[in-house]
XYZ file of C-alpha atoms in Angstrom:
675
model
C -27.529 -13.111 28.519
C -24.828 -10.465 28.295
C -25.109 -7.758 25.639
C -22.197 -6.665 23.462
C -21.098 -3.115 24.198
C -20.317 -0.197 21.922
C -17.620 2.357 22.726
C -18.756 5.824 21.636
C -18.288 9.421 22.776
C -15.707 8.430 25.372
C -17.597 5.690 27.207
C -18.878 2.121 26.917
C -22.556 1.853 26.035
C -24.734 -1.210 26.703
C -28.077 -1.270 24.956
C -31.198 -1.915 27.041
C -32.920 -3.543 24.068
C -33.462 -7.288 23.859
C -31.011 -7.556 20.991
C -30.353 -10.331 18.507
C -28.664 -13.556 19.638
C -25.179 -14.516 18.449
C -24.290 -18.204 18.416
C -21.178 -20.320 18.728
C -20.467 -21.555 15.194
C -19.253 -24.930 16.514
C -21.808 -25.811 19.200
C -24.742 -23.612 18.240
C -25.113 -22.265 21.789
C -25.953 -18.611 22.318
C -22.862 -16.582 23.221
C -24.244 -13.087 23.640
C -26.677 -10.605 22.167
C -26.153 -7.548 20.034
C -27.931 -4.229 19.578
C -26.872 -0.656 18.886
C -30.156 0.773 20.192
C -29.495 3.944 22.159
C -26.233 4.829 20.415
C -26.203 8.450 19.276
C -24.478 8.073 15.913
C -24.262 11.813 15.255
C -22.632 12.380 18.639
C -20.144 9.577 18.029
C -19.017 11.101 14.731
C -18.863 14.540 16.331
C -16.728 13.136 19.160
C -14.286 11.694 16.665
C -14.053 15.000 14.801
C -13.809 17.257 17.881
C -11.725 15.085 20.216
C -9.992 12.314 18.299
C -8.961 14.278 15.238
C -7.269 17.221 17.012
C -5.422 14.873 19.368
C -4.053 12.833 16.479
C -3.103 15.894 14.453
C -0.985 17.161 17.341
C 1.318 14.216 16.648
C 3.697 13.756 13.737
C 3.593 10.806 11.349
C 6.507 9.227 13.234
C 4.891 9.703 16.631
C 1.701 8.084 15.431
C 3.759 5.252 13.941
C 5.534 4.739 17.272
C 2.175 4.469 19.062
C 1.070 1.924 16.482
C 4.151 -0.190 17.183
C 3.517 -0.073 20.929
C -0.133 -1.006 20.366
C 0.898 -3.977 18.230
C 3.208 -5.203 21.001
C 0.391 -4.832 23.548
C -2.053 -6.809 21.424
C 0.519 -9.513 20.799
C 0.814 -10.026 24.547
C -2.970 -10.527 24.771
C -3.580 -12.502 21.607
C -4.563 -15.681 23.500
C -7.719 -13.849 24.625
C -8.510 -13.208 20.978
C -7.675 -16.790 20.002
C -10.158 -18.131 22.563
C -13.007 -16.114 21.091
C -11.886 -16.769 17.537
C -12.422 -20.507 18.049
C -16.095 -19.798 18.749
C -16.403 -18.386 15.211
C -15.401 -21.809 13.841
C -11.782 -20.828 13.217
C -8.923 -23.272 13.689
C -5.698 -22.184 15.361
C -4.180 -21.574 11.929
C -7.237 -19.564 10.860
C -6.943 -17.483 14.024
C -3.267 -16.909 13.402
C -4.076 -15.426 9.993
C -6.752 -13.171 11.473
C -5.192 -12.183 14.796
C -1.468 -12.275 14.081
C -2.093 -11.006 10.568
C -3.913 -7.977 11.940
C -1.207 -7.282 14.493
C 1.349 -7.646 11.699
C -0.398 -4.875 9.768
C 0.120 -2.550 12.755
C 3.818 -3.389 12.850
C 4.030 -2.947 9.086
C 2.491 0.512 9.093
C 4.588 1.570 12.049
C 7.688 0.687 10.061
C 6.372 2.363 6.919
C 5.644 5.576 8.829
C 9.177 5.681 10.205
C 10.933 4.881 6.928
C 8.780 6.576 4.309
C 7.077 9.527 5.973
C 8.537 12.705 7.475
C 8.607 13.306 11.209
C 6.191 16.141 10.534
C 2.484 16.945 10.354
C 2.406 17.763 6.627
C 3.197 15.305 3.853
C 5.048 16.699 0.825
C 3.907 14.926 -2.327
C 6.179 14.979 -5.354
C 8.790 17.350 -6.663
C 8.878 21.131 -6.597
C 7.242 22.593 -9.703
C 8.796 25.818 -11.086
C 5.997 28.131 -12.259
C 8.100 31.059 -13.424
C 11.507 31.807 -14.916
C 12.832 34.034 -12.150
C 12.850 31.449 -9.344
C 10.335 33.371 -7.221
C 7.154 31.366 -7.919
C 6.748 27.631 -7.358
C 4.054 25.047 -6.796
C 4.073 22.007 -4.561
C 1.552 19.380 -3.510
C 1.001 18.744 0.180
C -1.133 16.208 2.050
C -2.978 17.075 5.258
C -5.296 14.848 7.349
C -8.988 15.042 6.600
C -10.914 16.580 9.494
C -13.493 13.824 9.696
C -13.819 10.197 10.802
C -12.862 7.036 8.924
C -15.990 4.894 9.248
C -15.308 1.226 8.588
C -18.086 -1.290 7.973
C -16.598 -4.768 8.058
C -17.428 -8.324 7.040
C -17.749 -11.236 9.460
C -14.852 -13.352 8.220
C -11.898 -11.375 9.627
C -13.103 -9.690 12.837
C -9.550 -8.729 13.912
C -7.546 -8.282 10.712
C -10.406 -6.424 9.012
C -10.626 -3.595 11.565
C -6.860 -3.327 12.037
C -5.983 -3.164 8.337
C -8.318 -0.175 7.990
C -7.394 1.404 11.316
C -3.611 1.381 10.803
C -3.319 3.677 7.755
C -6.032 5.996 9.095
C -4.232 6.325 12.429
C -0.873 7.035 10.800
C -2.574 9.659 8.648
C -4.048 11.335 11.732
C -7.709 10.453 11.132
C -9.856 8.856 13.894
C -11.728 5.613 13.221
C -15.214 4.325 13.972
C -15.536 0.533 13.631
C -18.853 -1.107 12.743
C -18.234 -4.893 12.686
C -20.492 -7.506 11.139
C -22.808 -8.899 13.797
C -21.917 -12.608 13.477
C -18.411 -12.166 14.906
C -18.709 -8.766 16.598
C -17.884 -10.335 19.984
C -14.311 -10.783 18.781
C -14.049 -7.189 17.534
C -15.443 -5.940 20.845
C -12.629 -7.741 22.678
C -10.108 -6.298 20.215
C -11.261 -2.716 20.851
C -11.366 -3.367 24.599
C -7.704 -4.426 24.470
C -6.776 -1.453 22.302
C -8.349 0.994 24.754
C -6.909 -0.797 27.782
C -3.414 -0.237 26.395
C -3.726 3.440 27.312
C -1.781 4.298 24.175
C -4.517 5.755 22.000
C -5.698 9.356 22.257
C -9.350 9.556 23.263
C -11.635 9.611 20.262
C -9.112 8.006 17.920
C -11.076 4.752 17.889
C -14.772 4.058 18.527
C -16.929 0.952 18.156
C -20.586 0.417 17.249
C -21.868 -3.142 17.754
C -25.173 -3.789 16.033
C -27.045 -1.987 13.308
C -25.467 1.083 11.715
C -28.810 2.823 12.086
C -28.626 6.404 10.864
C -24.810 6.503 11.022
C -24.346 7.364 7.356
C -26.936 10.147 7.524
C -24.452 12.233 9.526
C -21.455 11.950 7.221
C -19.762 15.109 5.959
C -17.357 15.921 3.149
C -14.428 15.328 5.529
C -15.433 11.771 6.492
C -14.473 8.510 4.799
C -16.198 5.135 4.493
C -14.380 1.839 4.092
C -16.650 -1.119 3.386
C -16.011 -4.859 3.123
C -18.880 -7.154 2.157
C -21.230 -7.995 -0.669
C -21.349 -6.081 -3.945
C -25.065 -5.409 -3.483
C -24.534 -3.849 -0.057
C -21.616 -1.835 -1.396
C -23.867 -0.438 -4.128
C -26.528 0.454 -1.570
C -24.055 2.279 0.686
C -22.249 3.969 -2.195
C -25.530 5.538 -3.324
C -26.540 6.741 0.145
C -27.736 10.363 -0.144
C -25.131 11.652 2.330
C -22.330 9.867 0.500
C -23.446 11.346 -2.817
C -24.256 14.800 -1.449
C -20.896 15.310 0.244
C -18.753 13.288 -2.189
C -17.640 11.164 0.762
C -14.547 9.100 -0.013
C -15.896 5.576 -0.318
C -13.682 2.504 -0.591
C -15.310 -0.877 -1.188
C -13.889 -4.371 -1.121
C -16.683 -6.616 -2.344
C -17.512 -9.985 -3.925
C -14.693 -11.511 -5.923
C -14.699 -14.620 -8.093
C -10.931 -14.991 -7.886
C -9.200 -17.385 -10.244
C -6.010 -19.401 -10.313
C -4.558 -20.430 -13.674
C -2.486 -23.587 -14.112
C 0.012 -23.379 -16.972
C 0.088 -26.068 -19.689
C 3.691 -26.848 -18.724
C 2.643 -27.814 -15.177
C 1.907 -31.472 -15.852
C 1.715 -34.124 -13.116
C 5.148 -34.671 -11.606
C 6.252 -31.037 -11.911
C 6.583 -28.827 -8.822
C 4.066 -26.403 -10.277
C 1.353 -29.052 -10.602
C 1.749 -29.972 -6.938
C 1.839 -26.307 -5.896
C -1.379 -25.598 -7.783
C -3.295 -28.457 -6.189
C -1.969 -27.687 -2.705
C -2.850 -24.002 -3.052
C -6.337 -24.800 -4.347
C -7.142 -27.067 -1.398
C -5.642 -24.613 1.086
C -7.766 -21.771 -0.251
C -10.881 -23.954 -0.124
C -10.373 -24.991 3.506
C -8.626 -22.059 5.240
C -11.266 -20.136 7.234
C -13.668 -22.744 5.755
C -13.367 -20.901 2.470
C -14.773 -17.696 3.991
C -12.149 -15.442 2.460
C -12.741 -12.682 -0.033
C -9.435 -13.723 -1.613
C -10.153 -17.467 -1.852
C -9.903 -19.287 -5.191
C -13.384 -19.701 -6.642
C -12.434 -20.584 -10.225
C -9.539 -22.936 -10.974
C -8.643 -22.568 -14.655
C -6.938 -25.725 -15.887
C -5.735 -26.820 -19.342
C -8.463 -29.101 -20.729
C -6.026 -31.993 -21.096
C -5.057 -31.753 -17.383
C -8.568 -31.427 -15.945
C -8.905 -35.051 -14.818
C -5.383 -35.096 -13.374
C -6.083 -32.018 -11.281
C -9.472 -33.368 -10.180
C -7.918 -36.654 -9.025
C -5.070 -34.949 -7.159
C -7.370 -32.434 -5.467
C -9.827 -35.171 -4.507
C -7.039 -37.151 -2.859
C -5.811 -34.146 -0.877
C -9.317 -33.015 0.152
C -10.088 -36.477 1.513
C -7.354 -35.989 4.117
C -8.858 -32.774 5.531
C -10.273 -33.366 9.016
C -13.364 -31.236 9.752
C -14.787 -30.485 13.168
C -14.288 -28.716 16.465
C -11.185 -26.472 16.251
C -10.346 -27.448 19.833
C -9.305 -30.866 18.489
C -5.688 -30.659 17.327
C -6.378 -33.029 14.431
C -8.969 -30.691 12.905
C -7.837 -28.760 9.837
C -11.129 -27.072 8.902
C -13.676 -25.649 11.297
C -17.231 -24.423 10.889
C -18.689 -21.596 8.878
C -19.531 -18.459 10.848
C -23.142 -19.529 11.435
C -26.062 -21.622 10.275
C -27.429 -18.781 8.158
C -24.117 -18.543 6.382
C -24.172 -22.293 5.711
C -27.625 -22.030 4.162
C -26.463 -19.137 1.994
C -23.563 -21.247 0.691
C -25.914 -24.143 -0.023
C -28.171 -21.854 -2.043
C -25.194 -20.687 -4.102
C -24.067 -24.279 -4.573
C -27.470 -25.172 -5.955
C -27.047 -22.509 -8.632
C -23.504 -23.666 -9.459
C -24.641 -27.264 -9.834
C -26.861 -26.197 -12.709
C -23.650 -25.689 -14.696
C -21.499 -28.554 -13.446
C -20.925 -31.691 -11.432
C -19.447 -32.517 -8.041
C -15.871 -33.774 -8.062
C -15.587 -34.043 -4.290
C -17.808 -33.471 -1.263
C -21.494 -32.966 -0.616
C -23.587 -29.861 0.002
C -25.766 -31.787 2.456
C -23.642 -34.226 4.471
C -20.333 -33.986 6.273
C -18.332 -36.080 8.728
C -17.084 -34.052 11.696
C -14.901 -34.645 14.740
C -15.990 -33.695 18.291
C -19.065 -31.771 17.140
C -22.680 -32.093 16.057
C -22.818 -31.525 12.267
C -26.316 -30.067 12.520
C -25.963 -27.766 15.541
C -22.639 -26.504 14.284
C -22.314 -24.695 10.951
C -20.263 -27.404 9.271
C -20.046 -27.982 5.542
C -17.968 -30.367 3.491
C -15.488 -28.867 1.027
C -17.151 -29.081 -2.372
C -15.096 -29.146 -5.561
C -17.011 -28.864 -8.825
C -16.129 -29.033 -12.482
C -18.180 -27.067 -14.962
C -18.568 -25.935 -18.530
C -16.539 -22.696 -18.731
C -19.018 -21.220 -21.194
C -21.880 -21.376 -18.685
C -22.580 -18.149 -16.801
C -22.935 -19.462 -13.258
C -19.248 -20.105 -12.392
C -18.430 -16.537 -13.423
C -21.367 -14.924 -11.634
C -22.199 -16.940 -8.504
C -19.910 -16.891 -5.455
C -20.434 -19.556 -2.813
C -18.699 -17.895 0.147
C -17.468 -21.086 1.746
C -15.278 -24.141 1.028
C -16.285 -24.254 -2.638
C -14.295 -24.008 -5.886
C -14.971 -24.910 -9.519
C -12.587 -26.471 -12.038
C -12.905 -24.858 -15.476
C -11.036 -26.176 -18.548
C -9.413 -23.706 -20.954
C -7.787 -23.882 -24.394
C -4.644 -21.767 -24.596
C -3.490 -18.554 -22.910
C -5.937 -16.336 -24.766
C -8.886 -18.446 -23.641
C -7.604 -18.437 -20.039
C -7.446 -14.632 -20.106
C -10.963 -14.460 -21.510
C -12.323 -16.726 -18.753
C -10.506 -14.819 -16.008
C -11.982 -11.564 -17.258
C -15.511 -12.987 -17.052
C -15.246 -12.611 -13.283
C -15.826 -8.887 -13.990
C -13.187 -7.737 -11.541
C -11.341 -9.634 -8.817
C -9.271 -8.934 -5.741
C -6.589 -11.452 -6.627
C -5.599 -13.980 -9.254
C -2.688 -16.366 -9.494
C -0.739 -18.061 -12.255
C 1.080 -21.295 -11.487
C 3.594 -22.042 -14.206
C 7.333 -22.177 -14.914
C 6.859 -20.998 -18.494
C 7.785 -17.295 -18.392
C 6.227 -16.581 -21.788
C 2.892 -18.095 -20.748
C 3.029 -16.219 -17.447
C 3.731 -12.926 -19.224
C 0.807 -13.374 -21.607
C -1.617 -14.225 -18.827
C -0.431 -11.572 -16.353
C -0.547 -8.766 -18.908
C -3.881 -10.025 -20.202
C -5.688 -10.343 -16.856
C -4.075 -7.441 -14.961
C -6.832 -4.915 -15.865
C -9.349 -7.112 -14.036
C -7.276 -7.692 -10.889
C -5.975 -5.795 -7.893
C -3.198 -8.274 -7.153
C -1.575 -11.144 -9.062
C 0.583 -13.924 -7.638
C 2.930 -15.889 -9.875
C 3.746 -19.136 -8.109
C 6.507 -21.485 -9.190
C 9.337 -23.617 -7.837
C 11.596 -20.566 -7.437
C 9.422 -18.537 -5.064
C 7.307 -21.264 -3.431
C 9.251 -21.379 -0.156
C 8.860 -17.656 0.457
C 5.476 -17.121 -1.166
C 2.798 -15.842 1.212
C 0.101 -17.511 -0.888
C -2.773 -16.635 -3.177
C -5.145 -15.543 -0.438
C -2.908 -13.416 1.790
C -3.207 -9.614 1.446
C -0.073 -7.824 2.641
C 0.199 -4.338 4.170
C 2.817 -3.287 1.600
C 0.576 -4.221 -1.359
C -2.813 -2.946 -2.442
C -5.830 -4.961 -1.385
C -8.771 -4.276 -3.655
C -9.865 -4.781 -7.205
C -11.856 -3.269 -10.061
C -15.439 -3.855 -11.090
C -17.306 -6.467 -9.095
C -14.522 -6.455 -6.479
C -15.562 -2.944 -5.463
C -13.234 -0.664 -7.392
C -11.256 0.260 -4.292
C -7.819 -0.122 -2.770
C -6.819 -0.707 0.835
C -3.367 -0.776 2.415
C -0.768 -0.664 -0.372
C 1.828 0.714 2.021
C 1.834 4.504 2.141
C -0.915 4.574 -0.515
C -3.342 3.632 2.264
C -2.184 6.576 4.381
C -2.491 9.014 1.469
C -6.119 7.936 0.977
C -6.855 9.704 4.287
C -5.039 12.913 3.345
C -6.266 15.770 1.186
C -3.816 16.528 -1.602
C -3.604 20.269 -2.135
C -1.523 22.219 -4.631
C 0.102 25.190 -2.910
C 1.558 28.010 -5.019
C 3.862 30.660 -3.636
C 7.342 32.022 -3.133
C 10.261 29.886 -1.948
C 10.020 31.524 1.485
C 6.341 30.673 1.867
C 6.643 27.105 0.571
C 9.553 26.495 2.941
C 7.390 27.615 5.855
C 4.381 25.519 4.771
C 6.225 22.272 3.999
C 9.086 22.385 6.496
C 11.474 21.702 3.626
C 13.890 24.298 2.271
C 13.103 25.458 -1.265
C 15.804 26.968 -3.530
C 15.469 30.735 -3.407
C 14.396 30.808 0.243
C 16.616 32.467 2.837
C 19.901 30.832 3.784
C 21.680 31.397 7.076
C 25.467 31.520 6.746
C 26.720 32.012 10.271
C 30.149 31.917 11.825
C 29.613 28.314 12.940
C 29.756 25.525 10.365
C 26.358 23.757 10.262
C 28.135 20.409 10.766
C 29.086 21.706 14.234
C 25.409 22.050 15.193
C 23.358 19.358 16.888
C 19.892 18.485 15.665
C 18.431 20.701 18.403
C 20.475 23.678 17.175
C 20.270 23.166 13.420
C 17.611 25.054 11.471
C 16.189 24.706 7.973
C 18.212 27.010 5.710
C 21.475 26.785 7.673
C 24.132 26.841 5.008
C 27.834 26.808 4.189
C 29.546 28.019 0.998
C 32.965 26.525 0.284
C 35.494 26.895 -2.518
C 36.712 27.542 -5.057
C 38.672 24.443 -5.939
C 40.547 24.357 -9.257
C 40.268 21.075 -11.184
C 43.543 20.197 -12.967
C 44.409 17.695 -15.660
C 46.615 15.992 -13.082
C 43.558 15.565 -10.823
C 41.668 13.870 -13.642
C 44.502 11.518 -14.559
C 45.176 10.629 -10.924
C 41.494 9.823 -10.337
C 41.415 7.679 -13.482
C 44.503 5.766 -12.389
C 43.363 5.407 -8.788
C 39.822 4.184 -9.592
C 40.391 2.414 -12.889
C 37.814 4.643 -14.616
C 39.720 5.400 -17.821
C 36.688 6.199 -19.968
C 37.840 7.967 -23.135
C 36.135 11.274 -22.279
C 38.561 11.638 -19.364
C 41.734 10.237 -20.900
C 41.672 10.525 -24.710
C 41.835 14.132 -25.906
C 41.083 13.348 -29.546
C 38.107 11.117 -28.810
C 36.754 13.497 -26.158
C 37.011 16.420 -28.583
C 34.995 14.478 -31.147
C 32.248 13.844 -28.566
C 29.498 16.424 -29.258
C 28.603 16.611 -25.559
C 32.098 17.547 -24.372
C 34.463 18.912 -27.042
C 37.476 18.023 -24.918
C 38.607 16.040 -21.888
C 36.387 16.406 -18.848
C 36.566 15.538 -15.168
C 34.814 12.477 -13.829
C 31.426 13.246 -12.312
C 32.356 11.390 -9.147
C 35.608 13.322 -8.955
C 33.802 16.666 -8.778
C 31.344 15.253 -6.208
C 34.313 14.073 -4.158
C 35.866 17.519 -4.402
C 32.582 19.026 -3.227
C 32.612 16.752 -0.152
C 36.151 17.850 0.587
C 35.079 21.484 0.372
C 32.011 21.383 2.623
C 33.166 18.842 5.218
C 33.994 19.831 8.792
C 36.534 17.138 9.664
C 36.664 17.355 13.470
C 34.500 15.057 15.628
C 31.105 16.594 16.236
C 27.332 16.083 16.040
C 27.447 14.684 12.496
C 27.709 10.928 13.006
C 27.646 9.593 9.475
C 26.999 10.321 5.827
C 24.554 7.570 4.871
C 23.415 8.469 1.401
C 23.349 10.622 -1.676
C 20.177 11.008 -3.722
C 18.865 12.714 -6.851
C 22.336 13.308 -8.289
C 22.374 15.004 -11.680
C 25.458 16.166 -13.592
C 24.361 19.319 -15.399
C 27.475 20.903 -16.903
C 30.814 19.249 -17.843
C 33.848 20.230 -15.781
C 37.013 20.928 -17.783
C 40.604 21.213 -16.615
C 41.038 24.681 -15.152
C 37.455 25.096 -13.976
C 36.908 26.405 -10.462
C 34.276 24.684 -8.314
C 32.286 26.188 -5.435
C 29.692 24.275 -3.421
C 26.747 25.532 -1.383
C 25.345 23.101 1.189
C 21.995 23.959 2.805
C 19.975 22.143 5.460
C 16.882 21.117 3.511
C 14.941 18.806 5.819
C 15.416 17.792 9.461
C 13.872 14.507 10.657
C 14.386 13.523 14.311
C 14.045 9.814 15.047
C 11.600 9.182 17.867
C 13.381 6.159 19.308
C 17.006 7.243 18.804
C 19.336 9.949 20.111
C 19.960 11.152 16.571
C 18.043 12.164 13.482
C 18.380 12.547 9.739
C 19.314 15.730 7.913
C 18.865 16.142 4.180
C 21.181 18.762 2.684
C 20.771 20.493 -0.654
C 24.101 20.484 -2.496
C 24.643 22.830 -5.442
C 28.063 22.663 -7.111
C 28.821 25.505 -9.560
C 31.751 26.529 -11.750
C 33.381 29.939 -12.097
C 30.644 31.020 -14.528
C 27.923 30.344 -11.964
C 26.703 27.322 -13.923
C 25.484 24.363 -11.893
C 27.832 21.443 -12.436
C 25.915 19.042 -10.177
C 22.898 19.102 -7.897
C 22.053 16.433 -5.336
C 20.927 15.686 -1.782
C 23.388 14.638 0.926
C 21.931 12.533 3.764
C 23.552 12.595 7.206
C 22.830 11.270 10.681
C 23.174 13.993 13.319
C 23.114 13.733 17.121
C 20.148 15.411 18.813
C 22.412 17.140 21.310
C 26.130 17.890 21.516
């Protein structure tokens, strides 16, 4: 029988050990074997640090994002190969779509985020400039630089494609190499994923490695520059978090663990309302998708006591229509659990839950299946329970399968109390059209949750559902859920960067960050900076233009032309009485318009468009007779990797004849790369 391979230190490694068998979740037949015997874990980590890290750090955030987009396109072309293996894990086509297409979608998402929200640079500038002195010669600024280690990910069995990719994407964008250690049960699918990733030829050597089998002494070789991302049980998370190397080196450790997620039905959502139907549909979907093997699945359904029987009847009716069996049959809507051991684990948890409640639907022991042997395959009926909410078991025991428990509550305060008894969850949902009830529950349960979905008739068509983590939103939760955060858009990238406060002069901070700092050198040449292409333009290139006298006629014309006849511009008596002005003043947008007229170079040239104005502040009123001068300085230059132009951010400082700043803001332009 073939042995799963690991990819470490630049080559594929096949263990010579006998290995442990891995079985088809549907048929029970042996698929392959797995062992990491012979893998030099220390060498693998060293390879990532010495080879993968430097190669990634040679690229900018945008370049890494572009590679991620190309990789996503490559995987999408080969997803049928992943689908075929996914079916052997018991997943239906829909389950596979969530895992495979969802994972590929994360790559696309982070590629887009890198392009739109990060600089085309190797250093991330975090936050505003902090003045540290009165003379303008000493500032502080926070920067983010990639850690010089490896992002080690230890994954669960339930999402063998999405799990690795949602950890890999932010690490890759950040410039940190990844080592993937998948759960054994479904490692054959992750092996194929990594094989496809490497075959793309897009990834720098050492940027991704794979260890199939036991982690062995992997964690013993961690350093202060490495990271660990774990998905799995709370007990395993605790064991790994307290590993001597993790403690000794303060290794960044992110855990996504057990989660007794809840969904709360509002008292207004009685039978016949859209919200009642949405709640029942969502509950059944979360019980049966991936056969309930989702860390985000609904485990506790909190229902108003007076609606408990109605919900039980409606859920029972919908569950009875779910066809269970071989995912190859198009009629099947729920496949098998990942393996027979997993099924027995769920049955043990069910036994504990039954001590606190009764079965509403299903059986822990028997199940009708289509095109499969219910004993050889890891099949289990969906089991819906109802229990006393004051008993401990529903709030402490997670059956990681197609199992949920109905719990009655009395009022919003009681619902919040019950939700909190989960001791920390990845996700919760509130299904109600009563905004006051929703507010009370959301604010009450938020401290115990990483994500909250409010589902109602208004957002139902676009809602991605209770159990769907999204790359733009954090995936994690407090307490029992692990206390970590994954993804969350750029937050996931920043997790892999070291934030450092740098103090120095404007000249030095400009050099370190690649962004012009007020007080640094300006270059005022004979050629207007708007005449320069992106290739010719340099940080600090500047133009000074003016003065322009602002007249009362200018103010009145602008008021008439725009319709902005606010009293401070048009009523001398009222403006004089205003303690901020003491007389008529020019419109803020008038002086900004004058500034544009002063610094513009009107002839056709490399500047293609003005596409934005940010951080505008009016600092000093402009009175009739004031003289305005503007200084425009190239502050940040961002080439676009896939276009023949880039973005230039200009610092605009508009002053009056006294040298007082009237307005400060950033002008954003698109500039051709070449003339």
